[in-house]
PDB file of C-alpha atoms in Angstrom:
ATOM      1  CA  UNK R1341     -13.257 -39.742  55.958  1.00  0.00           C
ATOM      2  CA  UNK R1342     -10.629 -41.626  57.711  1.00  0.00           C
ATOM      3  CA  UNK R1343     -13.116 -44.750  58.962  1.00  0.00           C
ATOM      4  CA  UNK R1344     -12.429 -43.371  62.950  1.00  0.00           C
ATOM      5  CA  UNK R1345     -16.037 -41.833  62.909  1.00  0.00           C
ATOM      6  CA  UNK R1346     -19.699 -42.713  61.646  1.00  0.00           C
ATOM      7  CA  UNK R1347     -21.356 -39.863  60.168  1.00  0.00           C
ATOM      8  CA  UNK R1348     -24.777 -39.239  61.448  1.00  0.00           C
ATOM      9  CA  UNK R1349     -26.096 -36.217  59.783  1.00  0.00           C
ATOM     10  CA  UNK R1350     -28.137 -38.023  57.466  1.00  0.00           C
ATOM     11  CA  UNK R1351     -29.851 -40.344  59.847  1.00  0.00           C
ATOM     12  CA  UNK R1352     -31.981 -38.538  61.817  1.00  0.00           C
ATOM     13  CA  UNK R1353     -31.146 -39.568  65.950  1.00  0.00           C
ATOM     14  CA  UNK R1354     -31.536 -37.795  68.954  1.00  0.00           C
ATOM     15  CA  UNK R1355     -28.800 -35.822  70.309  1.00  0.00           C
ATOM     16  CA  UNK R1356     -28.093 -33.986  73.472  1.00  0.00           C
ATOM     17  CA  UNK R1357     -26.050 -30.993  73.692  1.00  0.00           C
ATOM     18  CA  UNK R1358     -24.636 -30.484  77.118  1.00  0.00           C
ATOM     19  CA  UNK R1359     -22.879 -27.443  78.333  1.00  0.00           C
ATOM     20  CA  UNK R1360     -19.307 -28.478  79.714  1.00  0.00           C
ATOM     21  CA  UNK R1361     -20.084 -26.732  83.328  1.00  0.00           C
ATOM     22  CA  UNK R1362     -23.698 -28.994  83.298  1.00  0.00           C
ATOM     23  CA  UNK R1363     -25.713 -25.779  83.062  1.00  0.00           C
ATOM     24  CA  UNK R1364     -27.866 -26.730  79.874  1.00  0.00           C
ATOM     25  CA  UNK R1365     -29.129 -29.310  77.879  1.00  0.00           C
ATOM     26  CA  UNK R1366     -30.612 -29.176  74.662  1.00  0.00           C
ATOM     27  CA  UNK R1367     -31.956 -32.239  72.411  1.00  0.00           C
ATOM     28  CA  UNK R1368     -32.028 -32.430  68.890  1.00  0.00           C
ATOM     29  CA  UNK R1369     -33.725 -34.924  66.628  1.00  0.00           C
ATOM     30  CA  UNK R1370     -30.782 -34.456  64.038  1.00  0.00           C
ATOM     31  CA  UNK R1371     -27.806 -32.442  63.069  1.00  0.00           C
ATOM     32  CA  UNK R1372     -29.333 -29.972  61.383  1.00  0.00           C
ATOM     33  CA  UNK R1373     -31.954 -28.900  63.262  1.00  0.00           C
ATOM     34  CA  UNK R1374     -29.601 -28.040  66.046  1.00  0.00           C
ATOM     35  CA  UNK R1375     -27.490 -25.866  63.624  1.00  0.00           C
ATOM     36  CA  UNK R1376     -30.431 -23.933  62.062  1.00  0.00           C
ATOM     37  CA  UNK R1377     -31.445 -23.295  66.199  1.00  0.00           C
ATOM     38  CA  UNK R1378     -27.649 -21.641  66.273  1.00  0.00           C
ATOM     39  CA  UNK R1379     -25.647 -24.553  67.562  1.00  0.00           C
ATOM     40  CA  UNK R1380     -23.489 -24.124  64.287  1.00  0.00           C
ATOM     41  CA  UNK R1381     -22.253 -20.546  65.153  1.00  0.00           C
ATOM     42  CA  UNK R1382     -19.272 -19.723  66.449  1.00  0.00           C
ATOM     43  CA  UNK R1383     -19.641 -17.675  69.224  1.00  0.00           C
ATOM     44  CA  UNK R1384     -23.336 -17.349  69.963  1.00  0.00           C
ATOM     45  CA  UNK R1385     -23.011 -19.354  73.014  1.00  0.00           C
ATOM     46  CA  UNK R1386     -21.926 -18.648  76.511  1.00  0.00           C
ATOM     47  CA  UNK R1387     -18.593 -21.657  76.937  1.00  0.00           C
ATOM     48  CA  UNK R1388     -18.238 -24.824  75.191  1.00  0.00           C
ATOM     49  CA  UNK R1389     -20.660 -28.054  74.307  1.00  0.00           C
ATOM     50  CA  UNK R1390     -20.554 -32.045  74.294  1.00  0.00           C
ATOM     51  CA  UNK R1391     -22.995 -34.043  72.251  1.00  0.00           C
ATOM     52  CA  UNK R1392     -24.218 -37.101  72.867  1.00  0.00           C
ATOM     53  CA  UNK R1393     -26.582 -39.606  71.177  1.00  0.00           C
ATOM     54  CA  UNK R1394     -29.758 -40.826  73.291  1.00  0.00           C
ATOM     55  CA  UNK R1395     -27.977 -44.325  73.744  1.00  0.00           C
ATOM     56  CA  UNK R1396     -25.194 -42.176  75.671  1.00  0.00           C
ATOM     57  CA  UNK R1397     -22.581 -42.646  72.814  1.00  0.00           C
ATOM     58  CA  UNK R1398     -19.787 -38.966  72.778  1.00  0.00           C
ATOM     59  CA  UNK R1399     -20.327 -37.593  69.798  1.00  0.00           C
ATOM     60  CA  UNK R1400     -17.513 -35.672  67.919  1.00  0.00           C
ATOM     61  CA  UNK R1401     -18.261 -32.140  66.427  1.00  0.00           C
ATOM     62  CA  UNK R1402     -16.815 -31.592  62.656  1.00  0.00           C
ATOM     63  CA  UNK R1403     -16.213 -28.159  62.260  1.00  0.00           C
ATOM     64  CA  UNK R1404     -16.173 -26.106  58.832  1.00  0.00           C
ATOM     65  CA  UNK R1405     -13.506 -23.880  57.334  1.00  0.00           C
ATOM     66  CA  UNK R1406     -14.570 -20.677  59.637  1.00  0.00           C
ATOM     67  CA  UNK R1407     -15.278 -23.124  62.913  1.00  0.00           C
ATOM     68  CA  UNK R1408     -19.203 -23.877  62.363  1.00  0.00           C
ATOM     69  CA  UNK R1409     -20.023 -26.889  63.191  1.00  0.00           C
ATOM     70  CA  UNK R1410     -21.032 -28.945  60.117  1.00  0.00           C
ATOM     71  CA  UNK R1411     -21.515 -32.515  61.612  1.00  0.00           C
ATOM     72  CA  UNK R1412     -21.399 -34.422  64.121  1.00  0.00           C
ATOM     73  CA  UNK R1413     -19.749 -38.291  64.400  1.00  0.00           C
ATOM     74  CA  UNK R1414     -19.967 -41.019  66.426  1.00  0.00           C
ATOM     75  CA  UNK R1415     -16.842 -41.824  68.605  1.00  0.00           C
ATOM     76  CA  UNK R1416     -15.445 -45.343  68.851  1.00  0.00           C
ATOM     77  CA  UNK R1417     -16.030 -45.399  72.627  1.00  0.00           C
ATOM     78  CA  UNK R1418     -19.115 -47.635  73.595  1.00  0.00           C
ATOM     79  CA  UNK R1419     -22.046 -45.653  74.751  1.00  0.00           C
ATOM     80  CA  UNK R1420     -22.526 -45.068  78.691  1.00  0.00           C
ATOM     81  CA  UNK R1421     -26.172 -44.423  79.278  1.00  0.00           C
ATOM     82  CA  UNK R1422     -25.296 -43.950  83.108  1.00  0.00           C
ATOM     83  CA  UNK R1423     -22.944 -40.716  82.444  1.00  0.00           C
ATOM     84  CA  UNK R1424     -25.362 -39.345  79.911  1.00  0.00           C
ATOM     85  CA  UNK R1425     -27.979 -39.876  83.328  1.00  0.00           C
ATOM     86  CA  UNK R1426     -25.170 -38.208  85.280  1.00  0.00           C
ATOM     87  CA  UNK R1427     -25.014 -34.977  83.441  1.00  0.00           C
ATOM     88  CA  UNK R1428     -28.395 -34.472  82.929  1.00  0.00           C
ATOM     89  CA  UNK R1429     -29.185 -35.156  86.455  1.00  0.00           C
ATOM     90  CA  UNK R1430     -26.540 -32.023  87.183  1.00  0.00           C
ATOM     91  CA  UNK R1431     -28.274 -29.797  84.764  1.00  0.00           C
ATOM     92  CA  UNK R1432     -31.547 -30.831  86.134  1.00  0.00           C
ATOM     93  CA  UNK R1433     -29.733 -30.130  90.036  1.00  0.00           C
ATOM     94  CA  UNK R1434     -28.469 -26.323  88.141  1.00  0.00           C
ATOM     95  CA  UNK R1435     -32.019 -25.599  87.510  1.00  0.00           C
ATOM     96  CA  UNK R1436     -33.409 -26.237  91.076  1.00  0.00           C
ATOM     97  CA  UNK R1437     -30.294 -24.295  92.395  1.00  0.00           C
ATOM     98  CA  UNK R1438     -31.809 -21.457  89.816  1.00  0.00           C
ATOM     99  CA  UNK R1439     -35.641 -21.663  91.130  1.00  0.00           C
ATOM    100  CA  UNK R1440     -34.435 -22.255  94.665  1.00  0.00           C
ATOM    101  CA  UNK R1441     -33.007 -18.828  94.161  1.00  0.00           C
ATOM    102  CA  UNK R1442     -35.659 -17.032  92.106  1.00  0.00           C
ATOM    103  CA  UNK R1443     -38.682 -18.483  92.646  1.00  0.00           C
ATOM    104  CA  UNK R1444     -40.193 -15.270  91.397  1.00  0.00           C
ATOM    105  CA  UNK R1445     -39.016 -16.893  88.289  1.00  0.00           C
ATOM    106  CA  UNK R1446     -41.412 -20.019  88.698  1.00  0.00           C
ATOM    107  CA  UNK R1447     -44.882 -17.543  89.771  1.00  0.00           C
ATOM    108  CA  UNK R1448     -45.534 -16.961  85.869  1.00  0.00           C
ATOM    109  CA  UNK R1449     -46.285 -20.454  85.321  1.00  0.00           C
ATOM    110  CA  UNK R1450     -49.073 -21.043  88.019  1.00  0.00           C
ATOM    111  CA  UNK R1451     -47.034 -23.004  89.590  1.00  0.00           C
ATOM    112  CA  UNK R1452     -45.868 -23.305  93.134  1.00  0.00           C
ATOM    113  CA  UNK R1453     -41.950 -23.378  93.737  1.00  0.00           C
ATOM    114  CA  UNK R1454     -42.289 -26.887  94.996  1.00  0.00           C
ATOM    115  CA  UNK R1455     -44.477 -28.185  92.155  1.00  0.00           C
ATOM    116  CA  UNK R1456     -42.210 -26.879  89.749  1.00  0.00           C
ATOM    117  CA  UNK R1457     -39.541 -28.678  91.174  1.00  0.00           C
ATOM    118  CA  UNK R1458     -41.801 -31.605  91.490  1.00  0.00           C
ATOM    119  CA  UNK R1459     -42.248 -31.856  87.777  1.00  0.00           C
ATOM    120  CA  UNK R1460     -38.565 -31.686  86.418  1.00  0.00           C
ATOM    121  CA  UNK R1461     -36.944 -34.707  85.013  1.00  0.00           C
ATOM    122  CA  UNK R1462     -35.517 -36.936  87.332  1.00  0.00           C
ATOM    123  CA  UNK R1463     -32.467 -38.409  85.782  1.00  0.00           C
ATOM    124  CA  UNK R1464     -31.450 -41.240  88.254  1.00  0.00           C
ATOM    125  CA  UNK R1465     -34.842 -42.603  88.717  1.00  0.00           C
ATOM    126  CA  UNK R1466     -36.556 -42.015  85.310  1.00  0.00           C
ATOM    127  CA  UNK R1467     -35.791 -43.901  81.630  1.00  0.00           C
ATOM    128  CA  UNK R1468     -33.436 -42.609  79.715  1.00  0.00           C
ATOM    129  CA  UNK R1469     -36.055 -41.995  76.828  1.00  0.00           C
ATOM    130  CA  UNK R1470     -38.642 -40.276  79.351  1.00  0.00           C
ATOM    131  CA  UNK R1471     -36.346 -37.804  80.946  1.00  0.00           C
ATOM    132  CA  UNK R1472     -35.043 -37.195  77.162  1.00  0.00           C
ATOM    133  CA  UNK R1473     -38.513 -36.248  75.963  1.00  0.00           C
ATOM    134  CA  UNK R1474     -38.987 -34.099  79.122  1.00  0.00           C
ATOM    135  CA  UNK R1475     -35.906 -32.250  78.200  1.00  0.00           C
ATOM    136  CA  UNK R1476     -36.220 -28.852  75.936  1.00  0.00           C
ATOM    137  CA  UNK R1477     -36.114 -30.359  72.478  1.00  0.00           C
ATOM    138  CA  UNK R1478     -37.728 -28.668  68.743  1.00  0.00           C
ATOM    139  CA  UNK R1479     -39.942 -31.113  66.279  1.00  0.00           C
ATOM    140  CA  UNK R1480     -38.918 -30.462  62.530  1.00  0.00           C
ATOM    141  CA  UNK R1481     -41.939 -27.422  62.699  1.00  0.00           C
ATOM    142  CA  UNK R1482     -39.150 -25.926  64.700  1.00  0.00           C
ATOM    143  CA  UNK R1483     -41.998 -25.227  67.552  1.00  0.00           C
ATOM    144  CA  UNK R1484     -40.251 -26.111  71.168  1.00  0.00           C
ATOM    145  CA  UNK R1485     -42.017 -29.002  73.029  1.00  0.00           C
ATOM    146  CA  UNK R1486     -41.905 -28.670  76.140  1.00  0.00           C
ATOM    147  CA  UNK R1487     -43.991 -31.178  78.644  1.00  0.00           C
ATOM    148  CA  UNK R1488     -43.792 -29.143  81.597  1.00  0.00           C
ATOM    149  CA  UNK R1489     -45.820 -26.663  79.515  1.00  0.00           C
ATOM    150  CA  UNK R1490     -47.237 -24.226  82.089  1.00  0.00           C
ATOM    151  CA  UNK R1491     -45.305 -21.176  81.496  1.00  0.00           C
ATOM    152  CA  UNK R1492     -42.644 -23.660  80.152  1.00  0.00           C
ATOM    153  CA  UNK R1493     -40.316 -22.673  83.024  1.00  0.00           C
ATOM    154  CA  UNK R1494     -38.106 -25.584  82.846  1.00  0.00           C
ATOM    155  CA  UNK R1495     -36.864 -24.462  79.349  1.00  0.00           C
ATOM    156  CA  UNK R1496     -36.453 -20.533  79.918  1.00  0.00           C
ATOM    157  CA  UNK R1497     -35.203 -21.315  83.542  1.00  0.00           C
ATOM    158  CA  UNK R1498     -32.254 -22.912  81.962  1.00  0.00           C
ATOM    159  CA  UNK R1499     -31.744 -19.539  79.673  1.00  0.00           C
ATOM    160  CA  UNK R1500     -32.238 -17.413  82.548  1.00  0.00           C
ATOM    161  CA  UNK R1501     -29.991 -19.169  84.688  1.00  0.00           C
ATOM    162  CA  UNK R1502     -27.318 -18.138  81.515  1.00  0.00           C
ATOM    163  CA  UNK R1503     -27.194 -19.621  78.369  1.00  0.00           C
ATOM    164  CA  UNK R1504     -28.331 -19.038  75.240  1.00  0.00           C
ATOM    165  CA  UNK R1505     -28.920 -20.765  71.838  1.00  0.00           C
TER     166      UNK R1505
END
């Protein structure tokens, strides 16, 4: 290790993974729970990821000898809570875009379009912590939480609107 990074695999944290484009966000309570759910696969993935720690602190993927991601580190840049707020608030803004235009999509869940929309995280007025724990995240029984639990639309809506883990 050349002292530029902290590794974190061993202390369990939260971490976000955020598509690039602000189409999906995932959260993790460590490293390796987010690689056994296929984060460490090359390829399994529809475009590229950033991770983040719940504080808002980039953190650096460390990729193995065929390009799986082994690790993650923390970066030397202080963590920004209000652009970790930012891109979640755009994923949050994808999914409405999504159920705005299949709100077929939201019936399942005996919910109405507008109470769906009602009950998603919202970033910019929320903690940090609450709108985390809203957020599609696994407990170490690898069972997906998911709050807005009727139907748990907010979770597949992100996968049907086009990603995949």
């Amino acid at each position: 290790m050349d002292g530029s990074s902290t590794p974190i695999v061993s202390t369990p944290r939260a971490i976000v993974a955020i598509a690039t484009d602000d189409t999906f966000a995932h959260v993790y309570s460590d490293v390796r729970q987010m690689i056994e759910d296929g984060f460490g696969d090359a390829g399994t993935r529809r475009g590229a990821l950033e991770f983040f720690s719940a504080a808002g602190g980039q953190l650096a993927p460390v990729f193995g000898p065929a390009w799986q991601l082994v690790d993650l580190r923390e970066s030397r840049d202080a963590p920004d809570a209000d652009r970790l707020r930012q891109r979640l608030a755009a994923v949050v803004d994808h999914v409405v875009a999504y159920l705005r235009k299949h709100p077929e999509f939201v019936k399942a869940s005996g919910l109405t379009l507008d109470e769906a929309i009602l009950q998603l995280p919202r970033p910019a007025e929320q903690d940090l912590a609450h709108v985390l724990a809203v957020f599609p995240h696994h407990t170490d029984d690898r069972k997906t939480i998911q709050p807005l639990n009727r139907g748990n639309y907010f979770h597949n809506s992100l996968h049907a609107a086009g990603w995949t883990h």
